[in-house]
Amino acid sequence: MKKVILSVVAIAALGLTSCKNETKKVEETTKTEVSKEIAMTDLSFGVRGNCGMCKSTIEKAANSVEGVASANWDVDKKKIDVSFDDTKTDAMAIHNAIAASGYDTEKVAGSEEAYKDLPGCCKYDHEMMMNQSGEIKSEDYSNHDH
Ligand SMILES: [Cu+2]
């Protein structure tokens, strides 16, 4: 197998100059991707919300922050998992973007203006528990409602 690769490389090297350049380009792209992966920071924090529509609004807000690679909000756990490039953004920028879309996070209260414009089903309870296990029953939840 190694021999085959070596001979392919040799042929490419001996061949047209354009072929050689192409091979080099591919290598560089791969290297960039690897270093990007290393810089990615994974973060989870609580975000209040009700339904699938909330999910798309929250995730859209998080993804709108430059440097955010992925965002996944869990409707049962009231929690978001974000992966971002910490050379481009930081946790607070993501908290602020979600809050600006009308949703409360652990650190930033949601914009009241944006909250007013949310569809009726998305007008979540501001007392809602965040970072739930996903197994808490509604009767348990009422105990936390002061
Ligand atoms: Cu909703």
Tab-separated table of C-alpha atoms and ligand atoms in Angstrom:
chain	number	residue	atom	x	y	z
A	1	MET	CA	0.000	0.000	0.000
A	2	LYS	CA	2.801	2.341	0.951
A	3	LYS	CA	4.578	1.527	-2.277
A	4	VAL	CA	1.484	2.448	-4.283
A	5	ILE	CA	1.188	5.808	-2.516
A	6	LEU	CA	4.888	6.487	-2.987
A	7	SER	CA	4.722	5.730	-6.684
A	8	VAL	CA	1.630	7.938	-7.073
A	9	VAL	CA	3.476	10.769	-5.357
A	10	ALA	CA	6.523	10.131	-7.524
A	11	ILE	CA	4.435	10.201	-10.683
A	12	ALA	CA	2.730	13.394	-9.555
A	13	ALA	CA	6.094	14.979	-8.755
A	14	LEU	CA	7.538	13.955	-12.097
A	15	GLY	CA	4.363	14.947	-13.914
A	16	LEU	CA	2.934	18.318	-14.741
A	17	THR	CA	3.704	21.206	-12.427
A	18	SER	CA	-0.003	21.929	-12.029
A	19	CYS	CA	-0.528	18.474	-10.546
A	20	LYS	CA	2.179	19.114	-8.023
A	21	ASN	CA	0.570	22.371	-6.975
A	22	GLU	CA	-2.793	20.713	-6.494
A	23	THR	CA	-1.310	18.111	-4.164
A	24	LYS	CA	0.253	20.850	-2.082
A	25	LYS	CA	-3.009	22.764	-1.787
A	26	VAL	CA	-4.860	19.731	-0.442
A	27	GLU	CA	-2.231	19.244	2.246
A	28	GLU	CA	-2.497	22.846	3.372
A	29	THR	CA	-6.302	22.697	3.633
A	30	THR	CA	-6.092	19.588	5.786
A	31	LYS	CA	-3.637	21.255	8.129
A	32	THR	CA	-5.880	24.289	8.589
A	33	GLU	CA	-8.843	22.087	9.479
A	34	VAL	CA	-6.861	20.233	12.117
A	35	SER	CA	-5.724	23.404	13.861
A	36	LYS	CA	-9.311	24.715	13.815
A	37	GLU	CA	-10.535	21.605	15.587
A	38	ILE	CA	-7.966	22.058	18.320
A	39	ALA	CA	-9.115	25.613	18.975
A	40	MET	CA	-12.769	24.616	19.363
A	41	THR	CA	-14.236	25.074	22.812
A	42	ASP	CA	-17.292	23.147	23.924
A	43	LEU	CA	-19.654	24.899	26.262
A	44	SER	CA	-23.004	24.034	27.848
A	45	PHE	CA	-25.275	26.411	29.674
A	46	GLY	CA	-28.915	26.823	30.609
A	47	VAL	CA	-31.341	28.600	28.284
A	48	ARG	CA	-35.098	28.878	28.935
A	49	GLY	CA	-37.569	27.985	26.213
A	50	ASN	CA	-40.637	25.892	25.423
A	51	CYS	CA	-40.752	24.222	22.074
A	52	GLY	CA	-39.228	23.408	18.712
A	53	MET	CA	-39.729	26.969	17.539
A	54	CYS	CA	-37.770	28.210	20.525
A	55	LYS	CA	-35.094	25.709	19.600
A	56	SER	CA	-34.657	27.124	16.123
A	57	THR	CA	-34.658	30.734	17.367
A	58	ILE	CA	-32.123	29.995	20.103
A	59	GLU	CA	-29.859	27.983	17.836
A	60	LYS	CA	-30.088	30.567	15.059
A	61	ALA	CA	-29.063	33.274	17.529
A	62	ALA	CA	-26.107	31.237	18.762
A	63	ASN	CA	-25.029	30.330	15.232
A	64	SER	CA	-25.167	33.987	14.176
A	65	VAL	CA	-22.175	34.664	16.415
A	66	GLU	CA	-19.009	34.533	14.338
A	67	GLY	CA	-16.854	31.610	15.391
A	68	VAL	CA	-19.717	29.393	16.543
A	69	ALA	CA	-19.431	26.033	14.781
A	70	SER	CA	-22.471	24.294	16.194
A	71	ALA	CA	-25.326	24.905	18.603
A	72	ASN	CA	-27.834	22.392	19.903
A	73	TRP	CA	-30.534	23.360	22.393
A	74	ASP	CA	-32.270	20.597	24.317
A	75	VAL	CA	-35.976	21.295	24.817
A	76	ASP	CA	-36.261	18.914	27.803
A	77	LYS	CA	-33.105	19.943	29.597
A	78	LYS	CA	-33.409	23.699	28.873
A	79	LYS	CA	-29.744	23.641	28.020
A	80	ILE	CA	-27.613	24.462	24.983
A	81	ASP	CA	-24.430	22.784	23.814
A	82	VAL	CA	-22.243	25.129	21.796
A	83	SER	CA	-18.975	24.539	20.046
A	84	PHE	CA	-17.015	27.653	19.158
A	85	ASP	CA	-13.610	28.962	18.137
A	86	ASP	CA	-12.325	30.810	21.183
A	87	THR	CA	-9.972	32.895	19.069
A	88	LYS	CA	-13.028	34.456	17.389
A	89	THR	CA	-15.597	34.749	20.146
A	90	ASP	CA	-16.243	34.014	23.801
A	91	ALA	CA	-18.999	32.633	25.989
A	92	MET	CA	-20.495	36.027	26.826
A	93	ALA	CA	-20.975	36.920	23.154
A	94	ILE	CA	-23.082	33.778	22.770
A	95	HIS	CA	-25.074	34.495	25.950
A	96	ASN	CA	-25.749	38.016	24.684
A	97	ALA	CA	-26.832	36.865	21.217
A	98	ILE	CA	-29.332	34.408	22.692
A	99	ALA	CA	-30.616	37.011	25.165
A	100	ALA	CA	-31.063	39.486	22.288
A	101	SER	CA	-33.366	36.963	20.586
A	102	GLY	CA	-35.607	37.040	23.680
A	103	TYR	CA	-34.395	34.061	25.648
A	104	ASP	CA	-33.015	33.943	29.183
A	105	THR	CA	-29.650	32.290	29.666
A	106	GLU	CA	-27.897	31.468	32.915
A	107	LYS	CA	-25.981	34.725	32.757
A	108	VAL	CA	-28.061	37.158	30.709
A	109	ALA	CA	-31.787	37.929	30.941
A	110	GLY	CA	-33.602	37.811	27.618
A	111	SER	CA	-34.492	41.052	25.832
A	112	GLU	CA	-38.025	42.049	26.835
A	113	GLU	CA	-38.641	43.634	23.431
A	114	ALA	CA	-37.727	40.423	21.620
A	115	TYR	CA	-39.706	38.348	24.134
A	116	LYS	CA	-42.864	40.352	23.338
A	117	ASP	CA	-42.512	39.458	19.673
A	118	LEU	CA	-42.160	35.736	20.294
A	119	PRO	CA	-45.073	33.533	19.182
A	120	GLY	CA	-47.531	32.703	21.976
A	121	CYS	CA	-46.304	29.137	22.391
A	122	CYS	CA	-42.781	30.424	22.931
A	123	LYS	CA	-43.601	32.810	25.784
A	124	TYR	CA	-41.763	30.700	28.316
A	125	ASP	CA	-41.964	31.053	32.074
A	126	HIS	CA	-39.143	33.248	33.429
A	127	GLU	CA	-39.099	31.118	36.588
A	128	MET	CA	-38.416	27.974	34.593
A	129	MET	CA	-35.601	25.776	35.831
A	130	MET	CA	-32.558	25.624	33.540
A	131	ASN	CA	-30.135	22.735	33.144
A	132	GLN	CA	-32.803	20.159	33.974
A	133	SER	CA	-31.912	16.492	33.906
A	134	GLY	CA	-34.688	15.953	31.370
A	135	GLU	CA	-36.329	13.479	33.734
A	136	ILE	CA	-37.910	15.909	36.184
A	137	LYS	CA	-41.697	15.533	36.217
A	138	SER	CA	-43.985	18.552	36.145
A	139	GLU	CA	-45.062	17.903	39.784
A	140	ASP	CA	-41.445	18.233	40.902
A	141	TYR	CA	-41.067	21.380	38.887
A	142	SER	CA	-43.920	23.121	40.769
A	143	ASN	CA	-41.863	22.869	43.978
A	144	HIS	CA	-39.334	25.239	42.493
A	145	ASP	CA	-41.965	27.787	41.482
A	146	HIS	CA	-41.806	30.387	44.267
B	1	CU	CU	-41.273	28.060	21.318
